[in-house]
């Protein structure tokens, strides 16, 4: 009774936690399976950030129990950390609840659950859990590397400090060694993650300098930099080493000064406009992604219009828009006046429509150009249906497209050409000539092989 399956939910940071859970359990003699039907335990690695994510995780518990009534169900992740006792008391479907403070203790909880004892194990939020990860919940050739844990920004709408604690940085040598191992295993794309990379200690620029000293054919993407803490000293490092992708994920959340202040942020609409202008002046080819929160308490129609105008002013390449979720124990929970849910959703839709038109326009600059693309999927051709069976199709991402959140590139290639067919494989990096835009995606034609994913690697990639 040692086989376990992990049902992954939430963000990239939670994903790396899931990968560590697999590693810790395998070292303790548990056997990871990709097939839930043969599992003795199913770990639901939950998200607890906003109401919709909580519901998704709770629904997963009921779904798993219905499908596998004899399986031991363990809830892990952010939802488990925040509501451990309440969930175990109210959900007989759960056999164990495990927080995300010290992931290395997962086997301890599992062994307790094996003896038919319903168990809770949560640990203080201290340090940053790390360790060997040989199974990655990514498409082949890409990996996330967490460099910080927790957050000390205390945005008034956000429960992350309540769940994951104050910010801590991983030891720089540990981060460098992990990146070295990933590169040796064939990883091409390293995505640095944390609630706010800008506060990494000793400094993000120092870490980037150390990464720049590494040899190898790889690229590095920076995800999640709080706009109030953006450090300009990272720009020269990125200018010197082209392996640092000119991609910035900066969550502005609002473009109205009153709402920005109510969110416990120190910037302003103009300061944020200036930040985008500065980045683009230093790195003219850069891509900028952001997020917006609509319906925050006190957001009037004028505030919403200011955010629309801000979006039009900064013209980010990508953005996500989310209606405000009222989270207990956060300062914003009791703030008034509250904005009706339908109004918040309508405002998010307006921002999404504006962003779609901006994205479609900004992507046009890639048409006629050749870009390197990491292949994530091969589209199988049904020879009984397809009119032209010689044309193959694959899907991948360019440097300007982050995993899961941005658009993709459709790659057309000649299936009758042995060279092209052998080059277009998942995990390979190929050169693609961009032919056209198709909404927020791009259409391209295979040009040549750039980097082949190694046949011998000790890494396993698990993409759902």
Tab-separated table of C-alpha atoms in Angstrom:
chain	number	residue	atom	x	y	z
A	1	UNK	CA	0.000	0.000	0.000
A	2	UNK	CA	2.546	2.516	-1.140
A	3	UNK	CA	1.413	3.859	-4.510
A	4	UNK	CA	0.370	7.492	-4.724
A	5	UNK	CA	-1.038	9.772	-7.394
A	6	UNK	CA	-0.940	13.563	-7.213
A	7	UNK	CA	-3.769	15.768	-8.484
A	8	UNK	CA	-2.187	19.153	-9.118
A	9	UNK	CA	-3.979	22.505	-8.719
A	10	UNK	CA	-2.945	26.149	-8.412
A	11	UNK	CA	0.014	28.208	-9.531
A	12	UNK	CA	3.557	27.429	-10.616
A	13	UNK	CA	4.800	27.832	-7.034
A	14	UNK	CA	2.373	25.152	-5.893
A	15	UNK	CA	3.519	23.041	-8.820
A	16	UNK	CA	7.110	23.042	-7.614
A	17	UNK	CA	5.803	22.016	-4.177
A	18	UNK	CA	4.029	19.093	-5.828
A	19	UNK	CA	7.239	18.055	-7.547
A	20	UNK	CA	9.046	18.133	-4.211
A	21	UNK	CA	6.317	16.047	-2.573
A	22	UNK	CA	6.855	13.376	-5.228
A	23	UNK	CA	10.599	13.434	-4.612
A	24	UNK	CA	10.321	13.268	-0.815
A	25	UNK	CA	7.838	10.388	-0.939
A	26	UNK	CA	9.847	8.338	-3.412
A	27	UNK	CA	12.904	8.661	-1.177
A	28	UNK	CA	10.827	7.208	1.675
A	29	UNK	CA	9.821	4.147	-0.325
A	30	UNK	CA	6.490	5.318	-1.718
A	31	UNK	CA	5.854	4.700	-5.416
A	32	UNK	CA	4.549	7.465	-7.655
A	33	UNK	CA	2.045	6.425	-10.314
A	34	UNK	CA	0.662	8.356	-13.281
A	35	UNK	CA	-2.539	6.307	-13.106
A	36	UNK	CA	-5.019	7.206	-10.352
A	37	UNK	CA	-6.749	3.840	-10.840
A	38	UNK	CA	-3.830	1.999	-9.255
A	39	UNK	CA	-3.102	4.443	-6.426
A	40	UNK	CA	-3.461	3.687	-2.726
A	41	UNK	CA	-3.232	7.404	-1.921
A	42	UNK	CA	-4.361	10.396	-3.933
A	43	UNK	CA	-2.811	13.717	-2.972
A	44	UNK	CA	-4.874	16.741	-3.973
A	45	UNK	CA	-2.357	19.576	-4.057
A	46	UNK	CA	-4.751	22.457	-3.532
A	47	UNK	CA	-4.884	26.194	-4.164
A	48	UNK	CA	-6.377	28.565	-1.593
A	49	UNK	CA	-5.713	31.938	-3.192
A	50	UNK	CA	-9.208	33.011	-4.305
A	51	UNK	CA	-12.738	31.653	-3.933
A	52	UNK	CA	-12.902	29.985	-7.359
A	53	UNK	CA	-9.602	28.167	-6.722
A	54	UNK	CA	-10.808	26.986	-3.318
A	55	UNK	CA	-13.998	25.645	-4.886
A	56	UNK	CA	-12.010	23.819	-7.565
A	57	UNK	CA	-9.928	22.077	-4.909
A	58	UNK	CA	-12.958	21.193	-2.749
A	59	UNK	CA	-14.781	19.844	-5.803
A	60	UNK	CA	-11.721	17.708	-6.564
A	61	UNK	CA	-11.998	16.065	-3.128
A	62	UNK	CA	-15.625	15.072	-3.731
A	63	UNK	CA	-14.844	13.933	-7.263
A	64	UNK	CA	-11.914	11.761	-6.193
A	65	UNK	CA	-13.861	10.200	-3.314
A	66	UNK	CA	-16.743	9.391	-5.649
A	67	UNK	CA	-14.463	7.808	-8.247
A	68	UNK	CA	-12.140	6.038	-5.785
A	69	UNK	CA	-14.046	5.366	-2.524
A	70	UNK	CA	-11.380	3.016	-1.135
A	71	UNK	CA	-8.416	5.322	-1.760
A	72	UNK	CA	-6.837	7.355	1.027
A	73	UNK	CA	-7.262	11.053	0.190
A	74	UNK	CA	-4.657	13.561	1.392
A	75	UNK	CA	-5.211	17.290	0.951
A	76	UNK	CA	-1.976	19.247	0.542
A	77	UNK	CA	-1.129	22.773	-0.592
A	78	UNK	CA	-2.348	26.256	0.319
A	79	UNK	CA	-5.944	25.343	1.155
A	80	UNK	CA	-4.677	22.630	3.492
A	81	UNK	CA	-2.244	24.998	5.213
A	82	UNK	CA	-4.869	27.662	5.820
A	83	UNK	CA	-7.900	25.611	6.848
A	84	UNK	CA	-6.401	22.328	8.096
A	85	UNK	CA	-8.528	21.594	11.172
A	86	UNK	CA	-11.750	22.946	9.722
A	87	UNK	CA	-11.397	20.822	6.598
A	88	UNK	CA	-10.599	17.617	8.446
A	89	UNK	CA	-13.527	18.209	10.824
A	90	UNK	CA	-16.027	18.998	8.089
A	91	UNK	CA	-14.951	16.584	5.347
A	92	UNK	CA	-15.024	12.885	6.223
A	93	UNK	CA	-13.794	12.277	2.668
A	94	UNK	CA	-10.333	13.367	3.814
A	95	UNK	CA	-7.929	10.968	5.496
A	96	UNK	CA	-5.180	13.512	6.004
A	97	UNK	CA	-4.410	17.210	5.707
A	98	UNK	CA	-0.827	18.311	5.082
A	99	UNK	CA	0.328	21.932	5.033
A	100	UNK	CA	3.035	23.461	2.879
A	101	UNK	CA	5.380	24.681	5.623
A	102	UNK	CA	7.838	21.773	5.687
A	103	UNK	CA	7.232	19.548	2.697
A	104	UNK	CA	9.863	17.036	3.779
A	105	UNK	CA	7.460	15.708	6.446
A	106	UNK	CA	4.920	14.373	3.933
A	107	UNK	CA	6.013	10.735	4.423
A	108	UNK	CA	5.458	11.121	8.176
A	109	UNK	CA	1.823	12.016	7.577
A	110	UNK	CA	1.331	9.300	4.961
A	111	UNK	CA	2.647	6.611	7.299
A	112	UNK	CA	0.219	7.774	9.967
A	113	UNK	CA	-2.698	7.670	7.541
A	114	UNK	CA	-1.719	4.120	6.546
A	115	UNK	CA	-2.635	2.997	10.067
A	116	UNK	CA	-6.239	4.207	9.481
A	117	UNK	CA	-5.656	7.337	11.559
A	118	UNK	CA	-7.012	10.625	10.168
A	119	UNK	CA	-4.146	13.069	10.583
A	120	UNK	CA	-3.213	16.742	10.310
A	121	UNK	CA	0.372	17.852	9.904
A	122	UNK	CA	1.165	21.516	9.364
A	123	UNK	CA	4.509	23.170	10.001
A	124	UNK	CA	5.603	26.789	10.580
A	125	UNK	CA	6.517	28.791	7.498
A	126	UNK	CA	10.285	28.898	7.883
A	127	UNK	CA	12.951	28.814	5.206
A	128	UNK	CA	12.306	27.629	1.649
A	129	UNK	CA	11.824	23.956	0.889
A	130	UNK	CA	14.150	22.691	-1.808
A	131	UNK	CA	15.723	19.511	-2.997
A	132	UNK	CA	16.061	17.207	-5.937
A	133	UNK	CA	13.157	17.177	-8.396
A	134	UNK	CA	13.391	14.454	-11.017
A	135	UNK	CA	9.724	14.544	-12.035
A	136	UNK	CA	8.467	17.867	-13.372
A	137	UNK	CA	4.832	18.735	-14.065
A	138	UNK	CA	5.868	20.618	-17.208
A	139	UNK	CA	6.069	20.095	-20.912
A	140	UNK	CA	9.417	18.639	-21.866
A	141	UNK	CA	12.295	21.124	-21.799
A	142	UNK	CA	10.804	23.654	-19.367
A	143	UNK	CA	10.989	23.973	-15.569
A	144	UNK	CA	10.078	26.364	-12.766
A	145	UNK	CA	12.664	27.269	-10.122
A	146	UNK	CA	11.357	28.866	-6.927
A	147	UNK	CA	13.801	31.403	-5.493
A	148	UNK	CA	11.641	32.941	-2.749
A	149	UNK	CA	8.814	31.783	-0.526
A	150	UNK	CA	6.106	33.820	1.175
A	151	UNK	CA	5.449	37.535	0.768
A	152	UNK	CA	5.867	40.659	2.885
A	153	UNK	CA	4.091	43.086	0.575
A	154	UNK	CA	0.771	42.615	2.383
A	155	UNK	CA	-1.433	43.831	-0.427
A	156	UNK	CA	-4.774	44.354	1.279
A	157	UNK	CA	-6.629	41.861	-0.939
A	158	UNK	CA	-4.102	39.037	-0.699
A	159	UNK	CA	-4.055	36.028	1.639
A	160	UNK	CA	-0.610	34.776	0.602
A	161	UNK	CA	1.208	36.142	3.706
A	162	UNK	CA	-1.431	34.391	5.843
A	163	UNK	CA	-0.835	31.106	4.025
A	164	UNK	CA	2.867	31.097	3.178
A	165	UNK	CA	4.237	33.578	5.698
A	166	UNK	CA	6.683	36.444	5.330
A	167	UNK	CA	9.154	36.447	2.464
A	168	UNK	CA	12.266	34.234	2.616
A	169	UNK	CA	14.980	33.728	-0.007
A	170	UNK	CA	16.618	30.472	-1.001
A	171	UNK	CA	20.363	30.205	-0.633
A	172	UNK	CA	21.984	31.383	-3.833
A	173	UNK	CA	24.246	28.311	-4.104
A	174	UNK	CA	21.232	26.035	-3.770
A	175	UNK	CA	19.457	27.873	-6.582
A	176	UNK	CA	22.516	27.757	-8.845
A	177	UNK	CA	23.047	24.048	-8.216
A	178	UNK	CA	19.405	23.314	-9.005
A	179	UNK	CA	19.630	25.226	-12.267
A	180	UNK	CA	22.822	23.363	-13.164
A	181	UNK	CA	21.079	20.018	-12.579
A	182	UNK	CA	18.083	21.044	-14.686
A	183	UNK	CA	20.289	22.199	-17.561
A	184	UNK	CA	22.240	18.934	-17.367
A	185	UNK	CA	18.920	17.088	-17.580
A	186	UNK	CA	17.993	18.803	-20.823
A	187	UNK	CA	15.926	21.745	-19.585
A	188	UNK	CA	16.085	24.646	-22.041
A	189	UNK	CA	13.723	27.117	-20.376
A	190	UNK	CA	14.282	28.079	-16.720
A	191	UNK	CA	11.400	30.097	-15.252
A	192	UNK	CA	12.345	31.847	-12.009
A	193	UNK	CA	9.333	32.179	-9.722
A	194	UNK	CA	8.389	33.661	-6.360
A	195	UNK	CA	5.663	35.958	-5.049
A	196	UNK	CA	8.003	38.889	-5.805
A	197	UNK	CA	11.384	38.192	-7.400
A	198	UNK	CA	12.504	41.774	-6.796
A	199	UNK	CA	12.965	41.181	-3.059
A	200	UNK	CA	15.264	38.190	-3.471
A	201	UNK	CA	18.308	38.416	-1.181
A	202	UNK	CA	21.169	39.187	-1.523
A	203	UNK	CA	19.663	40.661	-4.720
A	204	UNK	CA	18.062	39.528	-7.944
A	205	UNK	CA	20.840	41.166	-9.970
A	206	UNK	CA	23.481	39.171	-8.067
A	207	UNK	CA	21.585	35.954	-8.749
A	208	UNK	CA	21.302	36.781	-12.443
A	209	UNK	CA	25.031	37.477	-12.619
A	210	UNK	CA	25.703	34.052	-11.127
A	211	UNK	CA	23.332	32.402	-13.595
A	212	UNK	CA	25.010	34.292	-16.434
A	213	UNK	CA	28.318	32.682	-15.467
A	214	UNK	CA	26.879	29.217	-16.172
A	215	UNK	CA	27.687	27.542	-19.452
A	216	UNK	CA	25.023	26.000	-21.625
A	217	UNK	CA	22.324	26.548	-24.196
A	218	UNK	CA	19.384	27.648	-22.062
A	219	UNK	CA	17.140	30.652	-21.468
A	220	UNK	CA	15.844	32.272	-18.280
A	221	UNK	CA	12.475	33.927	-17.754
A	222	UNK	CA	11.614	36.145	-14.761
A	223	UNK	CA	8.065	35.768	-13.475
A	224	UNK	CA	6.272	38.010	-10.982
A	225	UNK	CA	8.019	41.288	-10.123
A	226	UNK	CA	6.043	43.686	-7.919
A	227	UNK	CA	5.967	47.107	-9.637
A	228	UNK	CA	6.800	48.992	-6.438
A	229	UNK	CA	10.046	47.045	-6.018
A	230	UNK	CA	11.344	46.762	-9.581
A	231	UNK	CA	15.153	47.097	-9.424
A	232	UNK	CA	16.740	48.701	-12.469
A	233	UNK	CA	20.083	46.990	-11.810
A	234	UNK	CA	18.771	43.807	-13.456
A	235	UNK	CA	18.537	45.534	-16.843
A	236	UNK	CA	22.316	45.733	-17.598
A	237	UNK	CA	22.681	42.043	-16.728
A	238	UNK	CA	19.889	41.173	-19.137
A	239	UNK	CA	21.361	43.382	-21.841
A	240	UNK	CA	24.723	41.601	-21.619
A	241	UNK	CA	23.414	38.025	-21.730
A	242	UNK	CA	20.791	37.245	-24.365
A	243	UNK	CA	19.842	34.065	-22.530
A	244	UNK	CA	17.818	36.269	-20.163
A	245	UNK	CA	14.485	36.654	-21.931
A	246	UNK	CA	13.220	40.207	-22.181
A	247	UNK	CA	9.916	39.167	-20.642
A	248	UNK	CA	8.489	40.894	-17.577
A	249	UNK	CA	5.471	39.817	-15.544
A	250	UNK	CA	4.536	42.875	-13.475
A	251	UNK	CA	1.106	42.682	-11.758
A	252	UNK	CA	-0.179	46.263	-11.641
A	253	UNK	CA	-3.682	45.204	-10.452
A	254	UNK	CA	-5.191	48.679	-10.991
A	255	UNK	CA	-4.585	51.878	-12.886
A	256	UNK	CA	-6.453	54.137	-10.466
A	257	UNK	CA	-4.438	55.926	-7.787
A	258	UNK	CA	-7.153	55.665	-5.121
A	259	UNK	CA	-7.526	51.918	-5.599
A	260	UNK	CA	-3.762	51.393	-5.813
A	261	UNK	CA	-3.421	53.019	-2.377
A	262	UNK	CA	-6.362	51.028	-0.977
A	263	UNK	CA	-4.568	47.883	-2.153
A	264	UNK	CA	-1.649	48.925	0.114
A	265	UNK	CA	0.661	49.699	-2.774
A	266	UNK	CA	2.943	52.729	-2.927
A	267	UNK	CA	3.026	53.402	-6.660
A	268	UNK	CA	0.745	55.452	-8.876
A	269	UNK	CA	-0.645	55.274	-12.367
A	270	UNK	CA	2.020	57.667	-13.663
A	271	UNK	CA	4.854	55.859	-11.892
A	272	UNK	CA	3.716	52.597	-13.443
A	273	UNK	CA	3.481	54.177	-16.886
A	274	UNK	CA	7.006	55.511	-16.392
A	275	UNK	CA	8.241	52.042	-15.375
A	276	UNK	CA	6.884	50.468	-18.559
A	277	UNK	CA	8.386	53.285	-20.636
A	278	UNK	CA	11.770	52.807	-18.964
A	279	UNK	CA	11.852	49.056	-19.585
A	280	UNK	CA	10.902	49.536	-23.219
A	281	UNK	CA	13.516	52.239	-23.691
A	282	UNK	CA	16.247	49.938	-22.384
A	283	UNK	CA	14.941	46.729	-23.981
A	284	UNK	CA	12.917	47.762	-27.033
A	285	UNK	CA	11.995	44.177	-27.931
A	286	UNK	CA	10.614	43.356	-24.470
A	287	UNK	CA	7.296	41.678	-23.761
A	288	UNK	CA	5.253	42.820	-20.776
A	289	UNK	CA	2.550	40.849	-18.991
A	290	UNK	CA	0.412	42.146	-16.149
A	291	UNK	CA	-2.751	41.371	-14.182
A	292	UNK	CA	-5.720	43.441	-13.084
A	293	UNK	CA	-8.160	42.985	-10.216
A	294	UNK	CA	-11.621	44.413	-10.900
A	295	UNK	CA	-14.351	45.203	-8.393
A	296	UNK	CA	-12.033	45.976	-5.475
A	297	UNK	CA	-14.000	47.648	-2.619
A	298	UNK	CA	-14.532	51.304	-3.411
A	299	UNK	CA	-13.891	50.932	-7.153
A	300	UNK	CA	-16.268	53.350	-8.859
A	301	UNK	CA	-17.032	53.592	-12.556
A	302	UNK	CA	-14.496	56.414	-12.716
A	303	UNK	CA	-11.858	54.207	-11.082
A	304	UNK	CA	-12.628	51.432	-13.554
A	305	UNK	CA	-12.351	53.876	-16.441
A	306	UNK	CA	-8.967	55.045	-15.133
A	307	UNK	CA	-7.762	51.437	-15.215
A	308	UNK	CA	-9.037	51.082	-18.799
A	309	UNK	CA	-7.129	54.216	-19.778
A	310	UNK	CA	-4.033	52.931	-17.971
A	311	UNK	CA	-4.232	49.651	-19.889
A	312	UNK	CA	-4.463	51.551	-23.159
A	313	UNK	CA	-1.522	53.735	-22.139
A	314	UNK	CA	0.908	50.924	-21.272
A	315	UNK	CA	-0.295	48.507	-24.010
A	316	UNK	CA	1.049	45.335	-22.361
A	317	UNK	CA	1.528	42.354	-24.637
A	318	UNK	CA	-0.474	40.148	-22.295
A	319	UNK	CA	-2.673	40.633	-19.250
A	320	UNK	CA	-5.040	38.659	-17.086
A	321	UNK	CA	-8.150	40.127	-15.477
A	322	UNK	CA	-9.807	38.713	-12.374
A	323	UNK	CA	-12.846	39.854	-10.383
A	324	UNK	CA	-12.025	40.618	-6.751
A	325	UNK	CA	-12.387	37.687	-4.345
A	326	UNK	CA	-13.223	38.623	-0.745
A	327	UNK	CA	-10.775	36.736	1.469
A	328	UNK	CA	-11.312	36.486	5.231
A	329	UNK	CA	-8.596	37.891	7.503
A	330	UNK	CA	-7.289	40.247	4.807
A	331	UNK	CA	-7.603	44.020	5.350
A	332	UNK	CA	-9.856	44.369	2.306
A	333	UNK	CA	-12.378	41.876	3.698
A	334	UNK	CA	-14.216	44.549	5.674
A	335	UNK	CA	-13.633	47.398	3.240
A	336	UNK	CA	-16.676	49.178	1.819
A	337	UNK	CA	-18.469	49.974	-0.370
A	338	UNK	CA	-18.406	46.536	-1.926
A	339	UNK	CA	-18.787	46.155	-5.650
A	340	UNK	CA	-21.442	43.701	-6.907
A	341	UNK	CA	-19.979	40.520	-8.395
A	342	UNK	CA	-21.667	41.064	-11.739
A	343	UNK	CA	-20.200	44.563	-11.954
A	344	UNK	CA	-16.703	43.231	-11.189
A	345	UNK	CA	-17.145	40.539	-13.851
A	346	UNK	CA	-18.375	43.081	-16.400
A	347	UNK	CA	-15.358	45.293	-15.764
A	348	UNK	CA	-13.028	42.312	-16.167
A	349	UNK	CA	-14.663	41.511	-19.498
A	350	UNK	CA	-14.132	45.095	-20.673
A	351	UNK	CA	-10.428	44.915	-19.793
A	352	UNK	CA	-10.119	41.531	-21.498
A	353	UNK	CA	-11.633	42.918	-24.695
A	354	UNK	CA	-9.243	45.868	-24.666
A	355	UNK	CA	-6.296	43.557	-24.031
A	356	UNK	CA	-7.260	41.170	-26.824
A	357	UNK	CA	-7.167	43.976	-29.379
A	358	UNK	CA	-3.829	45.218	-27.977
A	359	UNK	CA	-2.316	41.729	-28.063
A	360	UNK	CA	-3.489	41.077	-31.604
A	361	UNK	CA	-1.916	44.331	-32.747
A	362	UNK	CA	1.378	43.886	-30.887
A	363	UNK	CA	1.845	40.331	-32.164
A	364	UNK	CA	1.865	41.593	-35.745
A	365	UNK	CA	5.462	42.702	-35.301
A	366	UNK	CA	6.550	39.053	-35.349
A	367	UNK	CA	5.036	38.311	-38.773
A	368	UNK	CA	7.798	37.703	-41.309
A	369	UNK	CA	10.375	37.166	-38.579
A	370	UNK	CA	12.059	33.953	-37.481
A	371	UNK	CA	11.873	32.943	-33.831
A	372	UNK	CA	13.043	29.988	-31.767
A	373	UNK	CA	10.184	27.840	-30.511
A	374	UNK	CA	10.114	25.185	-27.773
A	375	UNK	CA	7.804	22.420	-29.024
A	376	UNK	CA	5.182	21.280	-26.506
A	377	UNK	CA	2.805	19.121	-28.518
A	378	UNK	CA	2.513	17.301	-31.831
A	379	UNK	CA	-0.952	17.378	-33.382
A	380	UNK	CA	-1.838	13.918	-34.642
A	381	UNK	CA	-3.121	13.915	-38.227
A	382	UNK	CA	-6.197	11.798	-38.938
A	383	UNK	CA	-5.351	10.485	-42.384
A	384	UNK	CA	-9.000	9.502	-42.932
A	385	UNK	CA	-10.139	13.090	-42.533
A	386	UNK	CA	-7.239	15.370	-43.474
A	387	UNK	CA	-7.172	16.631	-47.059
A	388	UNK	CA	-3.408	17.094	-47.001
A	389	UNK	CA	-1.652	14.420	-44.940
A	390	UNK	CA	1.788	15.704	-45.872
A	391	UNK	CA	1.482	18.794	-43.665
A	392	UNK	CA	2.197	18.201	-40.018
A	393	UNK	CA	1.178	20.494	-37.166
A	394	UNK	CA	2.832	21.102	-33.817
A	395	UNK	CA	2.309	23.603	-31.007
A	396	UNK	CA	5.012	25.462	-29.139
A	397	UNK	CA	6.019	28.704	-27.476
A	398	UNK	CA	8.423	31.458	-28.367
A	399	UNK	CA	10.489	33.460	-25.892
A	400	UNK	CA	7.647	35.968	-25.612
A	401	UNK	CA	5.121	33.372	-24.408
A	402	UNK	CA	5.232	32.129	-20.815
A	403	UNK	CA	4.032	28.616	-19.936
A	404	UNK	CA	0.255	28.138	-19.738
A	405	UNK	CA	-0.763	31.801	-19.549
A	406	UNK	CA	0.086	33.293	-22.958
A	407	UNK	CA	-0.697	32.357	-26.542
A	408	UNK	CA	1.097	29.731	-28.591
A	409	UNK	CA	2.654	29.179	-32.010
A	410	UNK	CA	1.310	26.639	-34.503
A	411	UNK	CA	4.222	25.089	-36.390
A	412	UNK	CA	3.627	23.712	-39.887
A	413	UNK	CA	6.114	21.192	-41.200
A	414	UNK	CA	6.508	18.632	-43.968
A	415	UNK	CA	5.670	15.139	-42.687
A	416	UNK	CA	7.086	13.635	-45.873
A	417	UNK	CA	10.491	15.122	-45.078
A	418	UNK	CA	12.421	12.839	-42.762
A	419	UNK	CA	14.594	15.748	-41.631
A	420	UNK	CA	11.629	17.930	-40.671
A	421	UNK	CA	9.655	15.089	-39.093
A	422	UNK	CA	12.619	14.052	-36.957
A	423	UNK	CA	13.267	17.658	-35.911
A	424	UNK	CA	9.706	18.462	-34.875
A	425	UNK	CA	9.571	16.539	-31.603
A	426	UNK	CA	8.318	17.536	-28.165
A	427	UNK	CA	11.126	19.153	-26.164
A	428	UNK	CA	13.132	20.225	-29.210
A	429	UNK	CA	13.753	23.877	-30.008
A	430	UNK	CA	13.241	24.766	-33.651
A	431	UNK	CA	13.463	27.905	-35.735
A	432	UNK	CA	10.085	29.008	-37.102
A	433	UNK	CA	9.182	31.644	-39.669
A	434	UNK	CA	6.046	33.460	-38.507
A	435	UNK	CA	3.474	33.593	-41.312
A	436	UNK	CA	0.472	35.236	-39.667
A	437	UNK	CA	-1.377	36.082	-36.478
A	438	UNK	CA	-4.487	34.108	-35.559
A	439	UNK	CA	-6.092	36.033	-32.718
A	440	UNK	CA	-3.686	35.859	-29.774
A	441	UNK	CA	-1.723	33.000	-31.361
A	442	UNK	CA	0.732	32.836	-34.244
A	443	UNK	CA	1.002	30.604	-37.302
A	444	UNK	CA	4.456	29.616	-38.538
A	445	UNK	CA	6.532	27.362	-40.767
A	446	UNK	CA	9.407	25.145	-39.635
A	447	UNK	CA	12.836	26.406	-40.747
A	448	UNK	CA	15.480	24.325	-38.981
A	449	UNK	CA	16.480	22.491	-35.826
A	450	UNK	CA	18.075	24.629	-33.106
A	451	UNK	CA	18.405	22.337	-30.065
A	452	UNK	CA	17.540	18.673	-29.686
A	453	UNK	CA	16.206	17.393	-26.385
A	454	UNK	CA	18.664	14.784	-25.067
A	455	UNK	CA	17.702	11.141	-25.393
A	456	UNK	CA	19.387	10.251	-22.112
A	457	UNK	CA	18.073	12.306	-19.203
A	458	UNK	CA	17.228	11.502	-15.615
A	459	UNK	CA	14.280	13.921	-15.697
A	460	UNK	CA	10.672	12.904	-16.320
A	461	UNK	CA	8.213	15.491	-17.623
A	462	UNK	CA	4.527	15.110	-16.782
A	463	UNK	CA	2.216	17.461	-18.675
A	464	UNK	CA	-1.523	17.094	-18.206
